[in-house]
Structures are given as structure tokens and as C-alpha cells.
GROMACS .gro file of C-alpha atoms in nm:
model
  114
    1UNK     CA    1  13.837  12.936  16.718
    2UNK     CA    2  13.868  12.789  16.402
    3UNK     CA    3  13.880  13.106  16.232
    4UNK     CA    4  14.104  13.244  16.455
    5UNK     CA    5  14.361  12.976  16.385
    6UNK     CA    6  14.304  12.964  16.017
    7UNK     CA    7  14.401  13.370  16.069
    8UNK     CA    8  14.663  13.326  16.279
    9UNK     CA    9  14.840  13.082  16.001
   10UNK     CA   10  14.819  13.349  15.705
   11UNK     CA   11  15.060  13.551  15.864
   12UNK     CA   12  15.318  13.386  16.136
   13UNK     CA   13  15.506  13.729  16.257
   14UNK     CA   14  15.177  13.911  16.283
   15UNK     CA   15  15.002  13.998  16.600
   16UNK     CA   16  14.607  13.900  16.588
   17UNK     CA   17  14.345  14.095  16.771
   18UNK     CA   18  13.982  13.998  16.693
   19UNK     CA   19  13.711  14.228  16.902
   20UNK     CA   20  13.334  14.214  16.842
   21UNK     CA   21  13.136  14.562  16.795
   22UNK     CA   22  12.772  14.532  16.819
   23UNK     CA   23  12.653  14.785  16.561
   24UNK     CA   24  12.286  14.759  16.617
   25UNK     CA   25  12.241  14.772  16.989
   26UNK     CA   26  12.119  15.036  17.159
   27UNK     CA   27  12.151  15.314  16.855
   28UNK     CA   28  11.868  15.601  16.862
   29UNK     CA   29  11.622  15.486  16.583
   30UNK     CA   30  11.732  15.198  16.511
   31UNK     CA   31  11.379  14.976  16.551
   32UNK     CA   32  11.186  15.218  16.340
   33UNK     CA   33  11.472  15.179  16.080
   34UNK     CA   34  11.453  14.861  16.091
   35UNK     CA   35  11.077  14.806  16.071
   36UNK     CA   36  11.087  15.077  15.790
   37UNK     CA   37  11.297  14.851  15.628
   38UNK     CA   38  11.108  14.539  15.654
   39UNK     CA   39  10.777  14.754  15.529
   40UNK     CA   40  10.975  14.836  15.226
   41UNK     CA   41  11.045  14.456  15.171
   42UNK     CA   42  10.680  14.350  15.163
   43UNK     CA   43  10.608  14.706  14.919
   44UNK     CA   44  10.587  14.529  14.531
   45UNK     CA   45  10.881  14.668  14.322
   46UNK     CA   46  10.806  14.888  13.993
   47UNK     CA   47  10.922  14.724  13.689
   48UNK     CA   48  11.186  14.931  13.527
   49UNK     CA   49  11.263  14.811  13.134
   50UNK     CA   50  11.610  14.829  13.097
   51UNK     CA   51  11.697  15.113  12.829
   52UNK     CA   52  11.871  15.019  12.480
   53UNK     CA   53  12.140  15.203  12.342
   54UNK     CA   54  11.954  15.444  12.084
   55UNK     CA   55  11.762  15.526  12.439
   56UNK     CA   56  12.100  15.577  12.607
   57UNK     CA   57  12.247  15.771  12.296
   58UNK     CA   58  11.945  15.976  12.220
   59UNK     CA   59  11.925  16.064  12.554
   60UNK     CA   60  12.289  16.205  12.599
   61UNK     CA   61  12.287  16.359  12.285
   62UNK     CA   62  11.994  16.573  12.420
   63UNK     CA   63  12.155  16.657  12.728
   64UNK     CA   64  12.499  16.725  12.500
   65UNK     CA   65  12.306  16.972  12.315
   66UNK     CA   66  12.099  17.121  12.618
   67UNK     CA   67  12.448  17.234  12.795
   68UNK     CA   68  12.676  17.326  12.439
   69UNK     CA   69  12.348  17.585  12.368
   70UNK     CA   70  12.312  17.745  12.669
   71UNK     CA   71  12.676  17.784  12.809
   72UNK     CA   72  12.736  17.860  13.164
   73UNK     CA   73  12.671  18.147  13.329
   74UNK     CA   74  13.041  18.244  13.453
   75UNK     CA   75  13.237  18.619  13.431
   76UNK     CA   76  13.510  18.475  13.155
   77UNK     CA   77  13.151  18.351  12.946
   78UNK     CA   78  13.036  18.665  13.007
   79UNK     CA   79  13.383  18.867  12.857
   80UNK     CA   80  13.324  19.062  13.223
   81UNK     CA   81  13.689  19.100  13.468
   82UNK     CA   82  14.034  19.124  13.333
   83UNK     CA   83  14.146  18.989  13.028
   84UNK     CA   84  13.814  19.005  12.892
   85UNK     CA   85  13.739  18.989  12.459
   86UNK     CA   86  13.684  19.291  12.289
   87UNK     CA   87  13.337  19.305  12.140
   88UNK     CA   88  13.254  19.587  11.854
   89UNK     CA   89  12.975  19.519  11.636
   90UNK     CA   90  13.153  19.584  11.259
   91UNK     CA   91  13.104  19.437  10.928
   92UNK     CA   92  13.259  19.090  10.904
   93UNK     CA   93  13.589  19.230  10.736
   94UNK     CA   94  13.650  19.417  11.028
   95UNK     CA   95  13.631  19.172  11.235
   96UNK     CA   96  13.817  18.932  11.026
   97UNK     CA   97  14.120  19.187  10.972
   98UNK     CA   98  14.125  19.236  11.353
   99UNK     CA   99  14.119  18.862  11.453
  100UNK     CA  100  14.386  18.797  11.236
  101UNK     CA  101  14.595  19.102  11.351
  102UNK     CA  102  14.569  18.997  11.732
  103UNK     CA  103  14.660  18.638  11.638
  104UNK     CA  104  14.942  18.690  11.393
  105UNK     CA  105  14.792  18.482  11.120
  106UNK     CA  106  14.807  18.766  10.858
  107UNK     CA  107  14.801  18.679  10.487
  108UNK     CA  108  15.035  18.977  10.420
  109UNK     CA  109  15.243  19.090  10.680
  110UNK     CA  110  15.386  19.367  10.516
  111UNK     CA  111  15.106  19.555  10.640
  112UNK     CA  112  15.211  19.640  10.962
  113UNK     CA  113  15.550  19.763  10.806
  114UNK     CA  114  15.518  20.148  10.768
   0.00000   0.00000   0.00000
């Protein structure tokens, strides 16, 4: 009851209701989780050297490159659906002169003036 008073003192206008739930009685499994988990006690633990951080960095780096080289595999990746790039195989001018053209970044703009 000591509890309970200490409780009870905290907070004056409050109402206190304390109720006990027995969480391990009677649940299905529960003794064969519970000697499983005892077993697992007793098993001896692998020991895991913690990693440094080239290990760490090396490591991410890998995985960094792994996903930027092989993008993923959805319909806007794939220029497939609406809105979709426009892909011609030209000479690098071409290209050029057309990427600039759709973007407005012309170097002469008078070219479009007929």
C-alpha cells in the first residue's frame, strides 16, 4: 500500500485505479516458450567484433554504389506511361540542340525567330 499512497500523493484531484493482469497464466504455448527461452540462456553466445568506421564507411559506400548503378525498376525509370522522355539515338549535337530547345537555355535565341 505503500505504493499506492506514494501514487495517490503525485496527483491530489486524480482518481487511482491499480488492477493486476497476469500475463503469463494460462496462455497457449507459453511453457515451451519459456523453456525455449531458458535453452537459449545456457546456448554460449558468438563473439561479434564490433566494426570500425572504415568497416562502416566502406560498407555503405558499397551498398551506395550497388543501388545508384542499377536504378529501380519502375515505369517513370523505364520512360514507359505518360509524360515519358523522348529517346532518339542522334549524334551528340542533336541531342544537345534539342535539350536546350525543350529547356529554354538557348545560347542564341534568335533562332526560333523566323
Amino acid at each position: 500500500m505503500d505504493i499506492f499512497n506514494k501514487l495517490k500523493t503525485l496527483c491530489n484531484s486524480c482518481v487511482l485505479h491499480l488492477q493486476w493482469i497476469p500475463s503469463h497464466a494460462n496462455l497457449k504455448y507459453n511453457d515451451i516458450a519459456d523453456s525455449l527461452a531458458k535453452e537459449g540462456i545456457t546456448m554460449p553466445q558468438a563473439y561479434v567484433e564490433p566494426l570500425t568506421y572504415l568497416e562502416l564507411y566502406s560498407r555503405r559506400k558499397a551498398f551506395g554504389n550497388i543501388s545508384w548503378r542499377h536504378p529501380p525498376a519502375y515505369s517513370l525509370y523505364r520512360s514507359e506511361g505518360p509524360g515519358a522522355t523522348i529517346h532518339f539515338k542522334e549524334d551528340r549535337k542533336d541531342q544537345t540542340a534539342l535539350t536546350r530547345l525543350t529547356s529554354s537555355h538557348l545560347k542564341n535565341p534568335q533562332i526560333l525567330l523566323w
